Amino acid sequence: MTKTKQMDEPAGKMRKGALTVAQINADELTFLANRFWAPDTADSHEPYNPAIVEEIYRREICESRYSMRRIMMLEFSQYLENYLWPNYRGDVATRAHLMSIVVMLNEKFREKVEVWKVFNVNGEQFPEFFQHVLEACLEESAVSEYNMREQTSLLVFLNHCFNSMEVELCRNQAKRLVSLAMWSCLQPKRRDQELKEIPEWRKFWKKLQKRDKPDQKQKLEWERHFLQNLTIKFMHILESIPGEGPVCEESVRYCERFLEFLIDLEALLPTRRFFNTVMDDCHVVVRCSMAPLLQRDEGNLFAQRWTVRLHPKLIQRQLTEPECLELDLLSPGIFVRHQNAFERNFGH
């Protein structure tokens, strides 16, 4: 294996969680990598075996509860770039193959290493891969640790994609989800009201209606409703968390990550321009402020993350805790929409 960390410090002073060269060389994954994908043994690799992907996902990722050390080992071995992605075919790929790629991409983002060059090879498969990720994000499944870990991983990757709009490969797939066309998910009266405020957008809207081809209508409508449906799914998960009693920790983590996702979408001009209205139409602010999770100790991080940015007029005086809870989730765009009401309630 070529990607190993050289430890210059004494063993007692090594960074906690770091892998030593001896540990890497003795690990079972190293022997597996040498058989199938390690660059140093390229001349003697065995043929691609999809069962290996299934086994690694089950044993090293799922059963280890997404252990960072096991995922780091896979990253060191160049599992993604030398085995997972070159052998990905959208028409035959299994869920384990899809999720393995997502997990390994998230690890690259976590380690802050180059990500998108992986797709220089087999890049024609990326659109289908991205579509499968979107479909997996909307799957309805029972709330369990296993399912919610998968959903959180998918959401984290999706957020990375929206935060990488400068990359053409990513932009070509993500931009269609946040264009003016997504307003087709709004109620007609609400949409007409929004279009009336900006006549230029009304012109674009009419052109979009004429441009749509009948044979693509179902696919286009699915894409245009994606973020709305994903937001609704999030709110259902959030509202399923009880105010007291047992709770699935992975559900809480999903909600925390989703709030981070919303904040990032609101922070980027290309994504917030039209999504802001959809988020408002879903009543995200009101429903989050009423979520039982806010009353639980497990909801502390969720409550902290929903503080985005407040209008200066609303922080001129000390707000009470209930007022803060009601205001914390407001993004600049949503605040403008409700400015008069909040100034009546909280203004001087």
Short mmCIF file of C-alpha atoms in Angstrom, two decimals:
data_model
loop_
_atom_site.label_atom_id
_atom_site.label_comp_id
_atom_site.label_asym_id
_atom_site.label_seq_id
_atom_site.Cartn_x
_atom_site.Cartn_y
_atom_site.Cartn_z
CA MET A 1 0.00 0.00 0.00
CA THR A 2 1.38 3.41 -0.92
CA LYS A 3 -0.65 5.73 1.31
CA THR A 4 0.76 5.27 4.81
CA LYS A 5 1.48 7.77 7.55
CA GLN A 6 5.03 8.08 8.78
CA MET A 7 5.08 8.56 12.53
CA ASP A 8 7.96 10.81 13.54
CA GLU A 9 6.87 11.13 17.17
CA PRO A 10 7.42 8.57 19.92
CA ALA A 11 4.58 6.10 20.34
CA GLY A 12 3.46 7.69 23.60
CA LYS A 13 3.08 11.10 21.96
CA MET A 14 1.33 10.05 18.77
CA ARG A 15 -1.94 11.74 17.95
CA LYS A 16 -4.87 9.90 19.43
CA GLY A 17 -6.60 7.71 16.85
CA ALA A 18 -3.68 7.82 14.39
CA LEU A 19 -2.71 4.60 12.65
CA THR A 20 0.87 3.39 12.83
CA VAL A 21 2.71 1.81 9.91
CA ALA A 22 2.85 -1.48 11.81
CA GLN A 23 -0.92 -1.44 12.36
CA ILE A 24 -1.57 -0.71 8.70
CA ASN A 25 0.74 -3.46 7.47
CA ALA A 26 -0.78 -6.02 9.84
CA ASP A 27 -4.39 -5.14 9.07
CA GLU A 28 -6.56 -7.60 7.17
CA LEU A 29 -7.60 -4.82 4.79
CA THR A 30 -3.98 -4.43 3.69
CA PHE A 31 -3.84 -8.05 2.56
CA LEU A 32 -7.19 -7.67 0.82
CA ALA A 33 -6.01 -4.50 -0.91
CA ASN A 34 -2.86 -6.24 -2.12
CA ARG A 35 -5.03 -8.90 -3.73
CA PHE A 36 -7.50 -6.59 -5.44
CA TRP A 37 -6.59 -2.90 -5.71
CA ALA A 38 -3.33 -1.72 -4.12
CA PRO A 39 -1.18 0.09 -6.74
CA ASP A 40 1.99 -1.71 -5.63
CA THR A 41 0.54 -5.10 -6.60
CA ALA A 42 -1.27 -4.05 -9.78
CA ASP A 43 0.38 -6.78 -11.86
CA SER A 44 -1.05 -9.58 -9.72
CA HIS A 45 -4.56 -8.33 -8.93
CA GLU A 46 -7.44 -10.76 -8.94
CA PRO A 47 -10.47 -9.88 -11.16
CA TYR A 48 -13.07 -7.48 -9.79
CA ASN A 49 -15.40 -9.26 -7.39
CA PRO A 50 -18.61 -7.44 -6.33
CA ALA A 51 -18.90 -9.73 -3.32
CA ILE A 52 -15.80 -8.03 -1.89
CA VAL A 53 -17.61 -4.67 -1.94
CA GLU A 54 -20.63 -6.20 -0.20
CA GLU A 55 -18.47 -7.83 2.48
CA ILE A 56 -16.39 -4.72 3.18
CA TYR A 57 -19.48 -2.55 3.46
CA ARG A 58 -21.15 -4.98 5.84
CA ARG A 59 -18.17 -5.78 8.02
CA GLU A 60 -15.90 -2.73 7.93
CA ILE A 61 -18.50 0.04 7.68
CA CYS A 62 -21.91 -1.06 8.94
CA GLU A 63 -20.92 -3.51 11.67
CA SER A 64 -18.20 -1.15 12.89
CA ARG A 65 -20.86 1.60 13.10
CA TYR A 66 -18.95 3.68 10.55
CA SER A 67 -15.74 3.45 12.56
CA MET A 68 -13.42 6.28 11.58
CA ARG A 69 -10.37 4.04 11.94
CA ARG A 70 -11.77 1.40 9.57
CA ILE A 71 -12.80 4.02 7.02
CA MET A 72 -9.36 5.64 7.32
CA MET A 73 -7.79 2.27 6.57
CA LEU A 74 -9.87 1.98 3.42
CA GLU A 75 -8.90 5.50 2.41
CA PHE A 76 -5.20 4.80 2.96
CA SER A 77 -5.49 1.78 0.69
CA GLN A 78 -7.02 3.91 -2.12
CA TYR A 79 -10.12 1.73 -2.07
CA LEU A 80 -12.30 4.40 -3.71
CA GLU A 81 -10.09 5.44 -6.60
CA ASN A 82 -8.70 2.00 -7.43
CA TYR A 83 -11.64 -0.33 -6.82
CA LEU A 84 -15.00 1.23 -6.01
CA TRP A 85 -15.29 3.96 -8.61
CA PRO A 86 -13.52 2.34 -11.61
CA ASN A 87 -15.91 -0.62 -11.27
CA TYR A 88 -19.09 1.39 -10.70
CA ARG A 89 -21.85 0.83 -13.24
CA GLY A 90 -25.10 2.57 -12.44
CA ASP A 91 -27.32 -0.04 -14.05
CA VAL A 92 -25.97 -2.91 -11.93
CA ALA A 93 -24.51 -1.24 -8.83
CA THR A 94 -25.87 -2.45 -5.50
CA ARG A 95 -26.84 -0.33 -2.52
CA ALA A 96 -23.62 -1.40 -0.77
CA HIS A 97 -21.55 -0.19 -3.73
CA LEU A 98 -23.36 3.15 -3.82
CA MET A 99 -23.06 3.70 -0.08
CA SER A 100 -19.41 2.64 -0.01
CA ILE A 101 -18.59 5.35 -2.55
CA VAL A 102 -20.56 7.95 -0.57
CA VAL A 103 -18.82 7.02 2.69
CA MET A 104 -15.37 7.15 1.10
CA LEU A 105 -16.06 10.50 -0.57
CA ASN A 106 -17.20 11.92 2.77
CA GLU A 107 -13.96 10.68 4.31
CA LYS A 108 -11.94 12.52 1.68
CA PHE A 109 -13.85 15.71 2.46
CA ARG A 110 -13.25 15.15 6.18
CA GLU A 111 -9.53 14.75 5.59
CA LYS A 112 -9.56 17.81 3.30
CA VAL A 113 -7.86 16.04 0.41
CA GLU A 114 -8.61 16.32 -3.31
CA VAL A 115 -11.98 14.73 -4.07
CA TRP A 116 -13.25 15.41 -7.54
CA LYS A 117 -10.23 14.17 -9.48
CA VAL A 118 -11.42 10.66 -8.60
CA PHE A 119 -14.04 11.10 -11.31
CA ASN A 120 -11.50 11.82 -14.04
CA VAL A 121 -11.78 8.08 -14.66
CA ASN A 122 -15.22 6.65 -15.45
CA GLY A 123 -16.66 10.17 -15.23
CA GLU A 124 -19.54 9.35 -17.58
CA GLN A 125 -21.07 7.35 -14.73
CA PHE A 126 -21.30 10.33 -12.36
CA PRO A 127 -24.73 11.63 -13.51
CA GLU A 128 -26.31 8.23 -12.89
CA PHE A 129 -24.47 7.89 -9.58
CA PHE A 130 -25.74 11.31 -8.50
CA GLN A 131 -29.29 10.39 -9.49
CA HIS A 132 -29.11 7.21 -7.41
CA VAL A 133 -27.90 9.28 -4.45
CA LEU A 134 -30.92 11.59 -4.81
CA GLU A 135 -33.31 8.65 -4.98
CA ALA A 136 -31.73 7.07 -1.90
CA CYS A 137 -32.10 10.37 -0.01
CA LEU A 138 -35.88 10.25 -0.47
CA GLU A 139 -36.37 6.60 0.43
CA GLU A 140 -39.00 5.98 3.07
CA SER A 141 -37.67 3.53 5.63
CA ALA A 142 -38.18 2.70 9.27
CA VAL A 143 -36.28 4.85 11.75
CA SER A 144 -33.35 2.75 12.94
CA GLU A 145 -29.68 3.33 13.64
CA TYR A 146 -28.69 1.50 10.45
CA ASN A 147 -31.08 3.42 8.18
CA MET A 148 -30.42 6.80 9.75
CA ARG A 149 -26.64 6.38 9.47
CA GLU A 150 -27.07 5.75 5.77
CA GLN A 151 -29.40 8.71 5.38
CA THR A 152 -27.00 10.99 7.25
CA SER A 153 -24.09 9.90 5.05
CA LEU A 154 -26.12 10.58 1.92
CA LEU A 155 -27.15 13.99 3.22
CA VAL A 156 -23.57 14.94 4.11
CA PHE A 157 -22.42 14.02 0.61
CA LEU A 158 -25.27 15.98 -0.96
CA ASN A 159 -24.26 19.01 1.07
CA HIS A 160 -20.67 18.64 -0.16
CA CYS A 161 -21.98 18.64 -3.72
CA PHE A 162 -23.91 21.88 -3.26
CA ASN A 163 -20.83 23.42 -1.64
CA SER A 164 -18.76 22.42 -4.68
CA MET A 165 -20.74 24.26 -7.33
CA GLU A 166 -17.49 25.66 -8.72
CA VAL A 167 -16.71 22.14 -9.97
CA GLU A 168 -18.36 21.66 -13.36
CA LEU A 169 -19.03 17.97 -12.81
CA CYS A 170 -20.96 18.81 -9.65
CA ARG A 171 -22.58 21.99 -10.89
CA ASN A 172 -24.11 20.28 -13.91
CA GLN A 173 -26.01 17.90 -11.64
CA ALA A 174 -26.86 20.14 -8.69
CA LYS A 175 -27.99 23.30 -10.47
CA ARG A 176 -31.13 21.71 -11.89
CA LEU A 177 -32.38 21.11 -8.34
CA VAL A 178 -32.22 24.78 -7.32
CA SER A 179 -33.26 26.64 -10.47
CA LEU A 180 -36.40 28.73 -10.96
CA ALA A 181 -38.12 25.57 -12.21
CA MET A 182 -38.24 24.25 -8.63
CA TRP A 183 -41.08 26.70 -7.98
CA SER A 184 -43.38 24.25 -9.71
CA CYS A 185 -43.70 22.67 -6.25
CA LEU A 186 -45.30 25.84 -4.87
CA GLN A 187 -49.03 26.38 -4.66
CA PRO A 188 -50.17 28.29 -7.79
CA LYS A 189 -51.29 31.36 -5.83
CA ARG A 190 -48.01 31.54 -3.92
CA ARG A 191 -46.02 31.12 -7.13
CA ASP A 192 -48.00 33.83 -8.91
CA GLN A 193 -47.43 36.16 -5.98
CA GLU A 194 -43.67 35.59 -6.11
CA LEU A 195 -43.47 35.96 -9.89
CA LYS A 196 -45.50 39.16 -9.77
CA GLU A 197 -42.84 40.78 -7.59
CA ILE A 198 -40.11 40.18 -10.20
CA PRO A 199 -41.49 40.40 -13.78
CA GLU A 200 -38.22 39.15 -15.25
CA TRP A 201 -38.67 35.84 -13.50
CA ARG A 202 -42.21 35.56 -14.86
CA LYS A 203 -40.77 35.74 -18.38
CA PHE A 204 -38.30 32.98 -17.59
CA TRP A 205 -41.09 30.91 -16.06
CA LYS A 206 -43.18 31.10 -19.22
CA LYS A 207 -40.17 30.06 -21.31
CA LEU A 208 -39.60 27.08 -19.03
CA GLN A 209 -43.19 25.96 -19.48
CA LYS A 210 -42.83 26.02 -23.25
CA ARG A 211 -39.43 24.32 -23.23
CA ASP A 212 -40.51 21.21 -21.29
CA LYS A 213 -40.88 18.11 -23.43
CA PRO A 214 -43.84 15.83 -22.65
CA ASP A 215 -41.70 12.68 -22.53
CA GLN A 216 -39.43 14.27 -19.90
CA LYS A 217 -42.16 15.81 -17.77
CA GLN A 218 -42.18 13.12 -15.07
CA LYS A 219 -38.40 13.23 -14.62
CA LEU A 220 -38.34 17.03 -14.55
CA GLU A 221 -41.14 17.22 -12.00
CA TRP A 222 -39.34 14.74 -9.76
CA GLU A 223 -36.20 16.89 -9.83
CA ARG A 224 -38.13 20.10 -9.22
CA HIS A 225 -39.87 18.64 -6.19
CA PHE A 226 -36.75 16.98 -4.79
CA LEU A 227 -35.69 19.59 -2.23
CA GLN A 228 -39.25 20.16 -1.11
CA ASN A 229 -39.78 16.42 -0.60
CA LEU A 230 -36.44 16.11 1.19
CA THR A 231 -37.37 18.98 3.51
CA ILE A 232 -40.73 17.37 4.26
CA LYS A 233 -38.99 14.09 5.03
CA PHE A 234 -36.67 15.91 7.44
CA MET A 235 -39.61 17.50 9.25
CA HIS A 236 -41.33 14.14 9.61
CA ILE A 237 -38.18 12.67 11.17
CA LEU A 238 -37.75 15.72 13.41
CA GLU A 239 -41.35 15.60 14.61
CA SER A 240 -41.12 11.86 15.26
CA ILE A 241 -38.57 12.47 18.03
CA PRO A 242 -40.52 12.49 21.32
CA GLY A 243 -40.12 15.13 23.99
CA GLU A 244 -39.06 12.49 26.50
CA GLY A 245 -38.20 8.82 26.65
CA PRO A 246 -35.93 6.75 24.39
CA VAL A 247 -34.65 8.37 21.21
CA CYS A 248 -32.67 7.13 18.23
CA GLU A 249 -29.39 9.05 18.46
CA GLU A 250 -28.84 8.72 14.73
CA SER A 251 -32.16 10.49 14.09
CA VAL A 252 -30.95 13.42 16.18
CA ARG A 253 -27.69 13.45 14.24
CA TYR A 254 -29.60 13.42 10.94
CA CYS A 255 -31.63 16.44 12.06
CA GLU A 256 -28.46 18.28 13.09
CA ARG A 257 -26.90 17.57 9.71
CA PHE A 258 -30.04 18.60 7.88
CA LEU A 259 -30.08 21.93 9.64
CA GLU A 260 -26.47 22.38 8.57
CA PHE A 261 -27.58 21.53 5.03
CA LEU A 262 -30.31 24.20 5.13
CA ILE A 263 -27.91 26.80 6.51
CA ASP A 264 -25.42 26.09 3.72
CA LEU A 265 -28.10 26.30 1.04
CA GLU A 266 -29.18 29.65 2.45
CA ALA A 267 -25.58 30.89 2.54
CA LEU A 268 -24.94 30.40 -1.18
CA LEU A 269 -26.53 32.79 -3.66
CA PRO A 270 -26.97 30.18 -6.45
CA THR A 271 -28.89 27.90 -4.09
CA ARG A 272 -30.82 30.29 -1.84
CA ARG A 273 -32.31 32.47 -4.59
CA PHE A 274 -35.23 30.11 -5.24
CA PHE A 275 -34.90 27.56 -2.46
CA ASN A 276 -35.53 30.24 0.15
CA THR A 277 -39.14 30.57 -1.00
CA VAL A 278 -39.65 26.80 -1.01
CA MET A 279 -38.29 26.53 2.53
CA ASP A 280 -40.62 29.29 3.66
CA ASP A 281 -43.54 27.58 1.93
CA CYS A 282 -42.78 24.41 3.92
CA HIS A 283 -43.05 26.39 7.20
CA VAL A 284 -39.66 25.12 8.32
CA VAL A 285 -39.15 27.92 10.85
CA VAL A 286 -42.44 27.36 12.64
CA ARG A 287 -42.24 23.59 12.66
CA CYS A 288 -38.64 23.54 13.90
CA SER A 289 -39.47 25.97 16.69
CA MET A 290 -42.21 23.59 17.88
CA ALA A 291 -40.10 20.42 17.65
CA PRO A 292 -39.94 18.37 20.88
CA LEU A 293 -36.22 17.87 20.25
CA LEU A 294 -35.60 21.41 21.48
CA GLN A 295 -36.82 20.37 24.93
CA ARG A 296 -34.36 17.48 25.20
CA ASP A 297 -30.73 17.55 26.31
CA GLU A 298 -29.90 15.72 23.08
CA GLY A 299 -31.21 18.74 21.16
CA ASN A 300 -28.57 21.20 22.39
CA LEU A 301 -26.46 21.03 19.23
CA PHE A 302 -29.57 21.22 17.06
CA ALA A 303 -30.65 24.39 18.89
CA GLN A 304 -27.19 25.91 18.53
CA ARG A 305 -27.00 25.21 14.81
CA TRP A 306 -30.21 26.94 14.01
CA THR A 307 -28.68 30.31 14.88
CA VAL A 308 -27.80 31.61 11.43
CA ARG A 309 -27.82 35.39 11.39
CA LEU A 310 -30.28 37.87 12.89
CA HIS A 311 -31.29 41.27 11.62
CA PRO A 312 -29.55 44.05 13.61
CA LYS A 313 -32.91 45.49 14.70
CA LEU A 314 -33.72 42.26 16.52
CA ILE A 315 -30.56 42.19 18.63
CA GLN A 316 -30.69 45.78 19.90
CA ARG A 317 -32.13 44.55 23.18
CA GLN A 318 -31.90 41.37 25.25
CA LEU A 319 -34.39 38.79 24.03
CA THR A 320 -36.07 36.27 26.27
CA GLU A 321 -35.38 32.56 25.74
CA PRO A 322 -38.73 31.87 23.99
CA GLU A 323 -38.11 34.81 21.66
CA CYS A 324 -34.64 33.51 20.83
CA LEU A 325 -36.02 30.07 20.07
CA GLU A 326 -38.52 31.59 17.67
CA LEU A 327 -35.95 33.76 15.93
CA ASP A 328 -32.83 31.60 15.87
CA LEU A 329 -33.60 29.68 12.68
CA LEU A 330 -34.35 32.76 10.62
CA SER A 331 -32.15 33.25 7.59
CA PRO A 332 -31.87 36.76 6.14
CA GLY A 333 -34.33 35.99 3.35
CA ILE A 334 -36.99 34.58 5.64
CA PHE A 335 -36.60 37.48 8.04
CA VAL A 336 -37.37 39.99 5.30
CA ARG A 337 -40.57 38.12 4.50
CA HIS A 338 -41.73 38.32 8.14
CA GLN A 339 -40.09 41.62 9.08
CA ASN A 340 -43.25 43.57 9.94
CA ALA A 341 -44.64 40.86 12.20
CA PHE A 342 -41.41 40.49 14.14
CA GLU A 343 -40.94 44.22 14.56
CA ARG A 344 -44.45 44.43 16.03
CA ASN A 345 -43.68 41.64 18.49
CA PHE A 346 -40.08 42.42 19.39
CA GLY A 347 -39.37 45.97 18.23
CA HIS A 348 -39.17 49.04 20.43
#
